[in-house]
mmCIF file with all atom_site columns, N, CA and C in Angstrom:
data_model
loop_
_atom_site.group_PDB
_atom_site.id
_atom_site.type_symbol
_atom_site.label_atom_id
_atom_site.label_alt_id
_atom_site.label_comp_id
_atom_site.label_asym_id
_atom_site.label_entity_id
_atom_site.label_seq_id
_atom_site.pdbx_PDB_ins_code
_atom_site.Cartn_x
_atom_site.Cartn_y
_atom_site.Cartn_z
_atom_site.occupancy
_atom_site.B_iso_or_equiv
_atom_site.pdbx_formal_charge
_atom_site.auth_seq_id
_atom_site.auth_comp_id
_atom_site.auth_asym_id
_atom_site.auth_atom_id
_atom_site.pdbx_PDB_model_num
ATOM 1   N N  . UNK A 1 1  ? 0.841  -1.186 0.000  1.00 0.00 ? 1  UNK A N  1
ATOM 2   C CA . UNK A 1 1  ? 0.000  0.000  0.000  1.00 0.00 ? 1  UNK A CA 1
ATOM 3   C C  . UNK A 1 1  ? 0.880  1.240  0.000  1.00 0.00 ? 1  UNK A C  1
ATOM 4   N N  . UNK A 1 2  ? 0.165  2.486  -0.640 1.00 0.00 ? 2  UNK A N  1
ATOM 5   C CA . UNK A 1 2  ? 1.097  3.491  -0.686 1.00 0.00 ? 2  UNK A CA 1
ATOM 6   C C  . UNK A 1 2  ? 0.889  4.371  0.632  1.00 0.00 ? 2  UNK A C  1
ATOM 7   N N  . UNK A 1 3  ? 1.260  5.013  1.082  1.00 0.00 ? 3  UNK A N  1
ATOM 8   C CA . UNK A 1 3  ? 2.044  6.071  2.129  1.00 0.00 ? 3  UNK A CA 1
ATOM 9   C C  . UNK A 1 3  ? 0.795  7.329  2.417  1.00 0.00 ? 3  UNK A C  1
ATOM 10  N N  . UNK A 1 4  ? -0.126 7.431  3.082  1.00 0.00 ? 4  UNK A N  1
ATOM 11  C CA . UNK A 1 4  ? -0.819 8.039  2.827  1.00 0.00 ? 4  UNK A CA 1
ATOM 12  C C  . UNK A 1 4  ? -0.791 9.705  3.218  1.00 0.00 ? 4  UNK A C  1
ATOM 13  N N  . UNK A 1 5  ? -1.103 10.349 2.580  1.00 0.00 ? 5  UNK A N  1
ATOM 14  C CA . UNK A 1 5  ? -0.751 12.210 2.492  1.00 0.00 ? 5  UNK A CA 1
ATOM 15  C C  . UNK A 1 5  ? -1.790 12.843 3.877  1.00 0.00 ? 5  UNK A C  1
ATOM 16  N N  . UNK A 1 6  ? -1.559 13.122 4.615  1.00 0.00 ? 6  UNK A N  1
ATOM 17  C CA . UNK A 1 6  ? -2.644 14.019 5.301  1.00 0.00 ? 6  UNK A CA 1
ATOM 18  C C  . UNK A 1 6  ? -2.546 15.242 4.689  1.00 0.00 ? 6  UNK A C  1
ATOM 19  N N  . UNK A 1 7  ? -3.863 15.576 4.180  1.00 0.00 ? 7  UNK A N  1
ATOM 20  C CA . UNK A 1 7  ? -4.038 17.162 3.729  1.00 0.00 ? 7  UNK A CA 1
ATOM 21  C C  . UNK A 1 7  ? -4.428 18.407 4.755  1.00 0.00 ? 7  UNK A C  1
ATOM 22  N N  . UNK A 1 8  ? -3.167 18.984 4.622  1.00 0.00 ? 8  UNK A N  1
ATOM 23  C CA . UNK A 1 8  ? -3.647 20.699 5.607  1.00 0.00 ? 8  UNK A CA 1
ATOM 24  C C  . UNK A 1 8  ? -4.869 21.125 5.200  1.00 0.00 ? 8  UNK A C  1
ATOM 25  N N  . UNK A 1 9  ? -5.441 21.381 6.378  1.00 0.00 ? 9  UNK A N  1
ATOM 26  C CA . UNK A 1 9  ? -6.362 22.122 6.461  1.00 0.00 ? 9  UNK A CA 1
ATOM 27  C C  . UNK A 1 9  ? -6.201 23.768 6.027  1.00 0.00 ? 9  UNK A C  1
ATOM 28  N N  . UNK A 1 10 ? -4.366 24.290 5.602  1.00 0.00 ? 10 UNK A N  1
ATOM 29  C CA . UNK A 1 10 ? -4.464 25.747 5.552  1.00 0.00 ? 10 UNK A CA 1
ATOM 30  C C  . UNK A 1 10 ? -4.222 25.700 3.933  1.00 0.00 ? 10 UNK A C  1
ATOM 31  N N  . UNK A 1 11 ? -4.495 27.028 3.450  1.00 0.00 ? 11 UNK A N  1
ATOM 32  C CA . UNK A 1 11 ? -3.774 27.014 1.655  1.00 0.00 ? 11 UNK A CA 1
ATOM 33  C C  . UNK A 1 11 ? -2.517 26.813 2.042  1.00 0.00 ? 11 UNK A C  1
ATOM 34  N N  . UNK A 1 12 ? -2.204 26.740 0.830  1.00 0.00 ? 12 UNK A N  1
ATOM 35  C CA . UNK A 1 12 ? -0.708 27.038 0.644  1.00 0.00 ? 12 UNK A CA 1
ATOM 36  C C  . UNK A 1 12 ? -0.196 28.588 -0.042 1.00 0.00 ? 12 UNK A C  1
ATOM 37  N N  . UNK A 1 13 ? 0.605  29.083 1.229  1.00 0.00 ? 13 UNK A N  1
ATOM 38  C CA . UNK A 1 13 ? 0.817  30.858 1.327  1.00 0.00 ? 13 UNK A CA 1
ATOM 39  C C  . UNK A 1 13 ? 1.971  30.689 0.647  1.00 0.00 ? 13 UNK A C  1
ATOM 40  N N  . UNK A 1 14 ? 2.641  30.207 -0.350 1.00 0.00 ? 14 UNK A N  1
ATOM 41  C CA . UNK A 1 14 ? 4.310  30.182 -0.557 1.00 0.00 ? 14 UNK A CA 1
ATOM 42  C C  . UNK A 1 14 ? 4.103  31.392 -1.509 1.00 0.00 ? 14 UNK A C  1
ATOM 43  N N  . UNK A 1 15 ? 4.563  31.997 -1.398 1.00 0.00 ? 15 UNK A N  1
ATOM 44  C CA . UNK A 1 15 ? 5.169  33.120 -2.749 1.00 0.00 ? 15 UNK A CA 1
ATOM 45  C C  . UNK A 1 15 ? 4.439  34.546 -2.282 1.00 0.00 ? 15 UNK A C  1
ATOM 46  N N  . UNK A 1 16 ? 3.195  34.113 -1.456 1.00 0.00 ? 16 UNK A N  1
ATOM 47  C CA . UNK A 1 16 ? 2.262  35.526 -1.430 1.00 0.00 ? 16 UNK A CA 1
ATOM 48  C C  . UNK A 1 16 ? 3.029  36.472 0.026  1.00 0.00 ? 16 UNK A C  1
ATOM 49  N N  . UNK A 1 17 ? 2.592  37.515 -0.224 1.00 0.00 ? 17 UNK A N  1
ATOM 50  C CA . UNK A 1 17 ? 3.044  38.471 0.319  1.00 0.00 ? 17 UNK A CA 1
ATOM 51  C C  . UNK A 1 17 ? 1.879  38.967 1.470  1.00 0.00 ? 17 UNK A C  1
ATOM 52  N N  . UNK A 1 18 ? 1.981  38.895 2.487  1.00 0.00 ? 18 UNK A N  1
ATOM 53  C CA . UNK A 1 18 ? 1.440  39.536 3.497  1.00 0.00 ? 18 UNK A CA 1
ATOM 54  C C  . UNK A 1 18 ? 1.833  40.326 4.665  1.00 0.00 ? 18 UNK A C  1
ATOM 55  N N  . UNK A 1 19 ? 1.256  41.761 4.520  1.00 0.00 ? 19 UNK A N  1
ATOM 56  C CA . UNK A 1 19 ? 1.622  42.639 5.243  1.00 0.00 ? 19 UNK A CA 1
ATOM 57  C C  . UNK A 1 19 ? 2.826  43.256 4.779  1.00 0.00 ? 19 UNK A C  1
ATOM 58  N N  . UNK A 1 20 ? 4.109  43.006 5.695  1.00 0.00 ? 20 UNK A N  1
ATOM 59  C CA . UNK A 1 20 ? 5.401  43.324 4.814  1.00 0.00 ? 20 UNK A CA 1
ATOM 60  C C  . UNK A 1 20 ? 6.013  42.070 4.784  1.00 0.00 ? 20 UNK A C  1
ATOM 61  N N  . UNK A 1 21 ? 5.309  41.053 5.413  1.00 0.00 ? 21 UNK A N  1
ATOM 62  C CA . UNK A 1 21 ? 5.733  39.860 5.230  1.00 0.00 ? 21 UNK A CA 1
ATOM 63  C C  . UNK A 1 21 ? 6.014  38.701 3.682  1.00 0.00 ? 21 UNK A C  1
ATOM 64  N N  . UNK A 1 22 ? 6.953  38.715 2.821  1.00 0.00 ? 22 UNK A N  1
ATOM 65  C CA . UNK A 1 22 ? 7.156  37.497 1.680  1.00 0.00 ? 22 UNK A CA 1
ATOM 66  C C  . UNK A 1 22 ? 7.261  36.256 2.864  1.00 0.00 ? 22 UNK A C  1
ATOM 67  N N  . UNK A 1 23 ? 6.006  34.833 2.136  1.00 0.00 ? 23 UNK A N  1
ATOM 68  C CA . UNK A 1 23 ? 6.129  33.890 2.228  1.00 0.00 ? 23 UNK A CA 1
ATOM 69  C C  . UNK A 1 23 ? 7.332  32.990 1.288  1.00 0.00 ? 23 UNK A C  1
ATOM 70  N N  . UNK A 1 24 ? 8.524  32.617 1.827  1.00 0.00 ? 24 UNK A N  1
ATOM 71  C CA . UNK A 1 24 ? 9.596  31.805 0.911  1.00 0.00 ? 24 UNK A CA 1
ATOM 72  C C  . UNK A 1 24 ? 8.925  30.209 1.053  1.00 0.00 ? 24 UNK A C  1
ATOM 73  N N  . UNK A 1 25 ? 8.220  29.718 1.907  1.00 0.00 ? 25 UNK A N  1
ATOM 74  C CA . UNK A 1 25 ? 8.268  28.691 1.970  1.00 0.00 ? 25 UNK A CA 1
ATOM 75  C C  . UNK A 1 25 ? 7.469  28.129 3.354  1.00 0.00 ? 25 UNK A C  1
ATOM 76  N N  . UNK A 1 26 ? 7.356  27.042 3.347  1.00 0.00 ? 26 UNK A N  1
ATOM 77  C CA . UNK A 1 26 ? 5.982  26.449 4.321  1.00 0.00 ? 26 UNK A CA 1
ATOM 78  C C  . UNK A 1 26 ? 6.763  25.024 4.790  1.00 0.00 ? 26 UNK A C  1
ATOM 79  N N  . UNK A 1 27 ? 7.229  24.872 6.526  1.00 0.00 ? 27 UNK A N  1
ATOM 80  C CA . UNK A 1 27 ? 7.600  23.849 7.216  1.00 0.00 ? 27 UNK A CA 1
ATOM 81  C C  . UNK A 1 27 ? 6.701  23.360 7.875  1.00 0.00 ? 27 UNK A C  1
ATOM 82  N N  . UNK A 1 28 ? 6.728  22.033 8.453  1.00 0.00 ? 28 UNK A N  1
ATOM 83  C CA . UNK A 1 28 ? 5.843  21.931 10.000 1.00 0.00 ? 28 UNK A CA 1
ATOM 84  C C  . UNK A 1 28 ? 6.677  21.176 10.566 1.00 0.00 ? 28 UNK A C  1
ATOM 85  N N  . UNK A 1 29 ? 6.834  21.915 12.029 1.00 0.00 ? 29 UNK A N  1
ATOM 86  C CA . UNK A 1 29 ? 7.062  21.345 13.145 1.00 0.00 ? 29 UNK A CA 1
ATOM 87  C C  . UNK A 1 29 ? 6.241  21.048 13.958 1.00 0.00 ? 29 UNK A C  1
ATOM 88  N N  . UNK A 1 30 ? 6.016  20.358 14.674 1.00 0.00 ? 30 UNK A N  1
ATOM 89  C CA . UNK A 1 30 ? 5.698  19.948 15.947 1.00 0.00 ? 30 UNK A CA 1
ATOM 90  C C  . UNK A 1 30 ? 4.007  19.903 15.547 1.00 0.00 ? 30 UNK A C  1
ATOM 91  N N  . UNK A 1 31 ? 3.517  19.022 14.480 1.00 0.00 ? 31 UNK A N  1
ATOM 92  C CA . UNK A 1 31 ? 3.116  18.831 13.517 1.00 0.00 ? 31 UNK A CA 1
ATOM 93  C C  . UNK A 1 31 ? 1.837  20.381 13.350 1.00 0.00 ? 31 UNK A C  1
ATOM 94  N N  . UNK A 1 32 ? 2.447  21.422 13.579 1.00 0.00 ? 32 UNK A N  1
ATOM 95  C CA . UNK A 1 32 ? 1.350  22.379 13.305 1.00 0.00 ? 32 UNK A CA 1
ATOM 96  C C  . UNK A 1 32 ? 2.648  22.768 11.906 1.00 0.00 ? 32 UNK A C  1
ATOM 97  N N  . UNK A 1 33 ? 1.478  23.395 10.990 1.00 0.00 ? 33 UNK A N  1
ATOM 98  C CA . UNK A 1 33 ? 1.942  24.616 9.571  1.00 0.00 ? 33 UNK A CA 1
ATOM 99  C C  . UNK A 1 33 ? 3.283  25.650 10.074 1.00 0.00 ? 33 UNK A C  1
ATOM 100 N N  . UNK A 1 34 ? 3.932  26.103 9.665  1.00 0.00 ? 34 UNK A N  1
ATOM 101 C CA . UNK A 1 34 ? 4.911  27.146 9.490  1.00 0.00 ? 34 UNK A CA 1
ATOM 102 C C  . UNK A 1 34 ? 5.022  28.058 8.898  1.00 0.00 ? 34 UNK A C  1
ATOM 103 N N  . UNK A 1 35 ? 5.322  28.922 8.290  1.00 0.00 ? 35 UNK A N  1
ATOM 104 C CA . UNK A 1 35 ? 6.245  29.564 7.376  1.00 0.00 ? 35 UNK A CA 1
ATOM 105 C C  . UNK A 1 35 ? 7.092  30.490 7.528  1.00 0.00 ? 35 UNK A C  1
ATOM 106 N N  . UNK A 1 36 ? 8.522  29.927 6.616  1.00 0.00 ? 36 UNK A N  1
ATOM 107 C CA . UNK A 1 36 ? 9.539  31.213 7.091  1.00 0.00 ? 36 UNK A CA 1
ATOM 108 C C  . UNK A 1 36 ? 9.655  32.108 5.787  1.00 0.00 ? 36 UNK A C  1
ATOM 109 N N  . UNK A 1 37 ? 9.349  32.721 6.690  1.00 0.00 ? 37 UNK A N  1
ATOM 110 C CA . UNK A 1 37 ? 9.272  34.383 6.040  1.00 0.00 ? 37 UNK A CA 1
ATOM 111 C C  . UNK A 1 37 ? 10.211 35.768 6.000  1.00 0.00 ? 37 UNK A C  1
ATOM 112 N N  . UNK A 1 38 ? 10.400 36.411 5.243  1.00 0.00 ? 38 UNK A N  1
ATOM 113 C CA . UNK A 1 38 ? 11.325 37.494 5.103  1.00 0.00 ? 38 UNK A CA 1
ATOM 114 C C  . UNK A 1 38 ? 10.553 38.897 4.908  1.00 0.00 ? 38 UNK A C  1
ATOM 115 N N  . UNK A 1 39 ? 11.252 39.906 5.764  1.00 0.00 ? 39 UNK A N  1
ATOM 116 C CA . UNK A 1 39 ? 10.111 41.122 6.058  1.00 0.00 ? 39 UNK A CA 1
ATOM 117 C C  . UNK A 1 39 ? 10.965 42.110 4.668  1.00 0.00 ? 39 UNK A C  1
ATOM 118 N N  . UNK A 1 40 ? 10.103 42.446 3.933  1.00 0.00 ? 40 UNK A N  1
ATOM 119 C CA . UNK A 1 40 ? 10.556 43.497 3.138  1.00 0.00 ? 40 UNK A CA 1
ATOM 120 C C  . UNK A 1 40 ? 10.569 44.322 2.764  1.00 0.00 ? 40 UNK A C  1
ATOM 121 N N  . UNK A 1 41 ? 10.658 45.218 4.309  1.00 0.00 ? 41 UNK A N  1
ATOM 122 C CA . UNK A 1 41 ? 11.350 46.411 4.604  1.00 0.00 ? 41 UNK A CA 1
ATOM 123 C C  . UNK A 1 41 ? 12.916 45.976 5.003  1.00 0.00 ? 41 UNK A C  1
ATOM 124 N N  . UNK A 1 42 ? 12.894 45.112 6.093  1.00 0.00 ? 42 UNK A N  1
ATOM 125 C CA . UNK A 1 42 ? 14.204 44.915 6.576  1.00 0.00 ? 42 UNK A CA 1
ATOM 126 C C  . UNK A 1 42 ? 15.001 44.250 6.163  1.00 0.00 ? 42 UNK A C  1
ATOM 127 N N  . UNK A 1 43 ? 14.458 42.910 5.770  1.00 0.00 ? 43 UNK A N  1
ATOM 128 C CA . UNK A 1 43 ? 14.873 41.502 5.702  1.00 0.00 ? 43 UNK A CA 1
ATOM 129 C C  . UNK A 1 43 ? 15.061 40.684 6.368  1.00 0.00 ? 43 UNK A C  1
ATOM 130 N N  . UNK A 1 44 ? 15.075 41.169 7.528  1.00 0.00 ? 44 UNK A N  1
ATOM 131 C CA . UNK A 1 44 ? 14.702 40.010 8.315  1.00 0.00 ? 44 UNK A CA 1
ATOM 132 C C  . UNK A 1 44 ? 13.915 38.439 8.301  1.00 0.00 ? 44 UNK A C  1
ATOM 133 N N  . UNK A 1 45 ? 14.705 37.238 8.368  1.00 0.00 ? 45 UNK A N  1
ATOM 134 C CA . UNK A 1 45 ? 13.853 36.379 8.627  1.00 0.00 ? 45 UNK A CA 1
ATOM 135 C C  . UNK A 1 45 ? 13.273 35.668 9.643  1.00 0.00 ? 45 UNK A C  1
ATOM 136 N N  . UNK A 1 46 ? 11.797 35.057 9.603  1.00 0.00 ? 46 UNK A N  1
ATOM 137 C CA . UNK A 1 46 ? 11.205 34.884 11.358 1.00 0.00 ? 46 UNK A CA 1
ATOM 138 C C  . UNK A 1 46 ? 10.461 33.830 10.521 1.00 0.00 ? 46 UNK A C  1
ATOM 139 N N  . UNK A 1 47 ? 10.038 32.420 11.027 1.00 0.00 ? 47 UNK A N  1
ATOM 140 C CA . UNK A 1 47 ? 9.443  31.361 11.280 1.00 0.00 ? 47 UNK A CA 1
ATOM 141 C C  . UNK A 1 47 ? 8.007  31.367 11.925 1.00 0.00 ? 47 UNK A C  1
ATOM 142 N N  . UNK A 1 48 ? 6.589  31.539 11.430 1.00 0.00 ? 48 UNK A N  1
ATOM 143 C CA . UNK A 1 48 ? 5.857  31.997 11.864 1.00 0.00 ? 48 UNK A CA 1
ATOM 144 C C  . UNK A 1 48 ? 4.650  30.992 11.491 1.00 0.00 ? 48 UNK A C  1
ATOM 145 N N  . UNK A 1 49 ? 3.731  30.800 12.509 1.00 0.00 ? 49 UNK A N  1
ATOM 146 C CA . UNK A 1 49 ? 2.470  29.876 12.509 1.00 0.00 ? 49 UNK A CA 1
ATOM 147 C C  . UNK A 1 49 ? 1.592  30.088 11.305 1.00 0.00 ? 49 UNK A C  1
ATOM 148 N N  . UNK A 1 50 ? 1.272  29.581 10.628 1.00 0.00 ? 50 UNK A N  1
ATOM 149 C CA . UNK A 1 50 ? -0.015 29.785 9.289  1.00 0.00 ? 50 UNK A CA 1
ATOM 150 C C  . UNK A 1 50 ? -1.369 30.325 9.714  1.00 0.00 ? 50 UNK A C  1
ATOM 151 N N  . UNK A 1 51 ? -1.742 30.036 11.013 1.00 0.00 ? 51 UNK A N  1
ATOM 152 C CA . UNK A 1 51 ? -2.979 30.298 11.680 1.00 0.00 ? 51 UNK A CA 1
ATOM 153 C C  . UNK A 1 51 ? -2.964 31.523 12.012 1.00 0.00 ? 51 UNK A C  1
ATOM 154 N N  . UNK A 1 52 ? -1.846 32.398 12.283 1.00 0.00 ? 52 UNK A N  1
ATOM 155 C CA . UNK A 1 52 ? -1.612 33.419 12.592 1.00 0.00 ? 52 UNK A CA 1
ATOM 156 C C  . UNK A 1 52 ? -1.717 34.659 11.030 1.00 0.00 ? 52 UNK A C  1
ATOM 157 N N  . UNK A 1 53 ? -1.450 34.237 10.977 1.00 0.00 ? 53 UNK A N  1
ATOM 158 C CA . UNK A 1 53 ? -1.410 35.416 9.435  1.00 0.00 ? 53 UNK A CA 1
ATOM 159 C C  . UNK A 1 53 ? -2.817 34.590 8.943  1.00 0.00 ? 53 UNK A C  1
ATOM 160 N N  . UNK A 1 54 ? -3.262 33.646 8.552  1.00 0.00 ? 54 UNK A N  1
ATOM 161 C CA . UNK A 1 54 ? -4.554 33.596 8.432  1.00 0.00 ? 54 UNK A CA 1
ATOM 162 C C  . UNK A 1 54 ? -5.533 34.347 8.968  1.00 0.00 ? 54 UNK A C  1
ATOM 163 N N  . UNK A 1 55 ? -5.607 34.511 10.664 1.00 0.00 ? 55 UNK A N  1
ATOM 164 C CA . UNK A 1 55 ? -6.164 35.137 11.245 1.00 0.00 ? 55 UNK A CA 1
ATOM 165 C C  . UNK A 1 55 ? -6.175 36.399 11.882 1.00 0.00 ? 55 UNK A C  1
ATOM 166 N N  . UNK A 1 56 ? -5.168 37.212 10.847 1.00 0.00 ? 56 UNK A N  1
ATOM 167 C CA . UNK A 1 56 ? -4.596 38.966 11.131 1.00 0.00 ? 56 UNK A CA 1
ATOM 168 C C  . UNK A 1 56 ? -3.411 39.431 11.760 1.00 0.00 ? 56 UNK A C  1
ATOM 169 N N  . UNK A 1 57 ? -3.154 37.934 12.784 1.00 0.00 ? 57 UNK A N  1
ATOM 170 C CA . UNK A 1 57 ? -2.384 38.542 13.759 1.00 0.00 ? 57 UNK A CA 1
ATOM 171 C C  . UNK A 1 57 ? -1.199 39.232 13.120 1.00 0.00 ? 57 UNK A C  1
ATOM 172 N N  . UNK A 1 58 ? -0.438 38.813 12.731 1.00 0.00 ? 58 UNK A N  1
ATOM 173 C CA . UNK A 1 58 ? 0.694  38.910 12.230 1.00 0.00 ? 58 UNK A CA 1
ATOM 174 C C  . UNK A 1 58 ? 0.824  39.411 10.700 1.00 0.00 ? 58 UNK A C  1
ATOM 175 N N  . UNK A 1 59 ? 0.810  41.152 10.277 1.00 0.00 ? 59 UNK A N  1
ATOM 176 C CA . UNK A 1 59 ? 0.864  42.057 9.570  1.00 0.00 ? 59 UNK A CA 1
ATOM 177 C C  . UNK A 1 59 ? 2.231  42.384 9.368  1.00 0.00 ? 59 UNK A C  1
ATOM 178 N N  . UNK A 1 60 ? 3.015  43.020 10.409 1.00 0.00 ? 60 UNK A N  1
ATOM 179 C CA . UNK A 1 60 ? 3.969  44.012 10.207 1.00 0.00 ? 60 UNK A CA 1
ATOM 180 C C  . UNK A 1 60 ? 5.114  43.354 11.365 1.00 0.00 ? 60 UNK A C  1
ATOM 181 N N  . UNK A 1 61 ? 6.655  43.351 10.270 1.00 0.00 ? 61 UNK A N  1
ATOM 182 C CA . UNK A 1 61 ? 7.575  43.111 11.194 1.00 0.00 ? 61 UNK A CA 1
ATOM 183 C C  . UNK A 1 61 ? 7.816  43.814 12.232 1.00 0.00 ? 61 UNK A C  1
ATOM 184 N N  . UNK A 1 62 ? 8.026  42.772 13.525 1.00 0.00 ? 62 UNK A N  1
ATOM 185 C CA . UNK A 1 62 ? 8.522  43.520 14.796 1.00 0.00 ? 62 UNK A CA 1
ATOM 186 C C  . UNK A 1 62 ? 9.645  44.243 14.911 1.00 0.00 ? 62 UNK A C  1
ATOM 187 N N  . UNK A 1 63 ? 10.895 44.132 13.820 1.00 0.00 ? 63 UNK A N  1
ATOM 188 C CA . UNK A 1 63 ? 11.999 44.229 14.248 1.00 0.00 ? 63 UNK A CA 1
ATOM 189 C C  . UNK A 1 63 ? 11.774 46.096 13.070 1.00 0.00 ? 63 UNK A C  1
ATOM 190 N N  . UNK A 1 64 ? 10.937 46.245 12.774 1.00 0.00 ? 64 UNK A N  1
ATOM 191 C CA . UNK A 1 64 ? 10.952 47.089 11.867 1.00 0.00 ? 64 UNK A CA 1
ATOM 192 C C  . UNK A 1 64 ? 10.182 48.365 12.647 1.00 0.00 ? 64 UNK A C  1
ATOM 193 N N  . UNK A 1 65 ? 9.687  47.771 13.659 1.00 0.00 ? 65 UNK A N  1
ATOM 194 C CA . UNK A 1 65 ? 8.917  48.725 14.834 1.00 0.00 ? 65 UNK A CA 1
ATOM 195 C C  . UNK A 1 65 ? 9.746  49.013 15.350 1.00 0.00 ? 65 UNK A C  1
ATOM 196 N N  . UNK A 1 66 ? 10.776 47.858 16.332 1.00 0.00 ? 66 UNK A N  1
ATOM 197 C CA . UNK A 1 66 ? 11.660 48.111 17.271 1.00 0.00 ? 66 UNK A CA 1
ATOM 198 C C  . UNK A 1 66 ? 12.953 49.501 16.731 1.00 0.00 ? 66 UNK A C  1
ATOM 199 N N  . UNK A 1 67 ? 13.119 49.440 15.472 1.00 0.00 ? 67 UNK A N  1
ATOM 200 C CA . UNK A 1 67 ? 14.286 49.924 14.704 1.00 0.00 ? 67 UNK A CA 1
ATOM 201 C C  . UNK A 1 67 ? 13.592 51.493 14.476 1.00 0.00 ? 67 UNK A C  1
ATOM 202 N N  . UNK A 1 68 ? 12.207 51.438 14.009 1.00 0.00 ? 68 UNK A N  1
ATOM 203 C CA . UNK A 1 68 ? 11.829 53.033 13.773 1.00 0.00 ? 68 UNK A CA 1
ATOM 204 C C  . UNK A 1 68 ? 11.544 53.395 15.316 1.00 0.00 ? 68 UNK A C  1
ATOM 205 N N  . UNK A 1 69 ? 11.192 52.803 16.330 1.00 0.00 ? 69 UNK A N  1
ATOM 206 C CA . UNK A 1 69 ? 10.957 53.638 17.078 1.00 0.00 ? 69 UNK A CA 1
ATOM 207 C C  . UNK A 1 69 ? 12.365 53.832 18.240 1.00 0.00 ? 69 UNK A C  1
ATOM 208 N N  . UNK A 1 70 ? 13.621 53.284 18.042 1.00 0.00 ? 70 UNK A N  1
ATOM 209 C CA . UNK A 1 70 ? 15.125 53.121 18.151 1.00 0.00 ? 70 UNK A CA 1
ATOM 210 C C  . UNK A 1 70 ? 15.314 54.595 17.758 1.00 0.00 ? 70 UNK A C  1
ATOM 211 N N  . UNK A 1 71 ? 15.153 54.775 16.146 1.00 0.00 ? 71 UNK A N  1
ATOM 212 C CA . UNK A 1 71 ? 15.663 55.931 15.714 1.00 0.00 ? 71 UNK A CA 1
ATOM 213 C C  . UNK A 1 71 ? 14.705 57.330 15.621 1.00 0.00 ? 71 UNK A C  1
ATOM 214 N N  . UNK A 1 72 ? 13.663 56.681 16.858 1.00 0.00 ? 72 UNK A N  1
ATOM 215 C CA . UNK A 1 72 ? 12.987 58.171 16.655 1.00 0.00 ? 72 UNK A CA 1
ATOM 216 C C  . UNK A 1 72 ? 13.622 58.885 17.907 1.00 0.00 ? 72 UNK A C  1
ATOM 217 N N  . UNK A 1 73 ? 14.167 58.035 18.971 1.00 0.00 ? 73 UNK A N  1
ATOM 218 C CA . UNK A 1 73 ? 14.849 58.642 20.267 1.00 0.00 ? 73 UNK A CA 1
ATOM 219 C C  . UNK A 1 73 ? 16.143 59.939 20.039 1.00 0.00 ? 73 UNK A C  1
#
């Protein structure tokens, strides 16, 4: 018998862009969805839940807050 696929319950976000967030690509650990992502304003990359950007949370890099409001002091 062949190997059977469990299908995610989420799309597949690879390539789309959310917030300032680019999706490069889709892991799972700890058998929940992933994706690591690159912010492009900064570039920064961060590893982030699918359920989360599905559900708004996660718009705008943190490190891009931390840095403008760094250089507003």
């Amino acid at each position: 018998m062949g190997e059977r696929v469990r299908r995610s319950r989420f799309p597949d976000l690879t390539g789309m862009t959310i917030g300032t967030w680019r999706i490069l690509y889709e892991s799972k650990e700890e058998e929940k969805p992933f994706c690591m992502c690159r912010c492009l304003r900064c570039g920064v990359k961060k590893i982030i839940l699918v359920s989360k950007f599905l559900k708004g949370y996660v718009l705008n890099c943190p490190e891009c807050r931390i840095r403008r409001e760094l250089a507003a002091q």
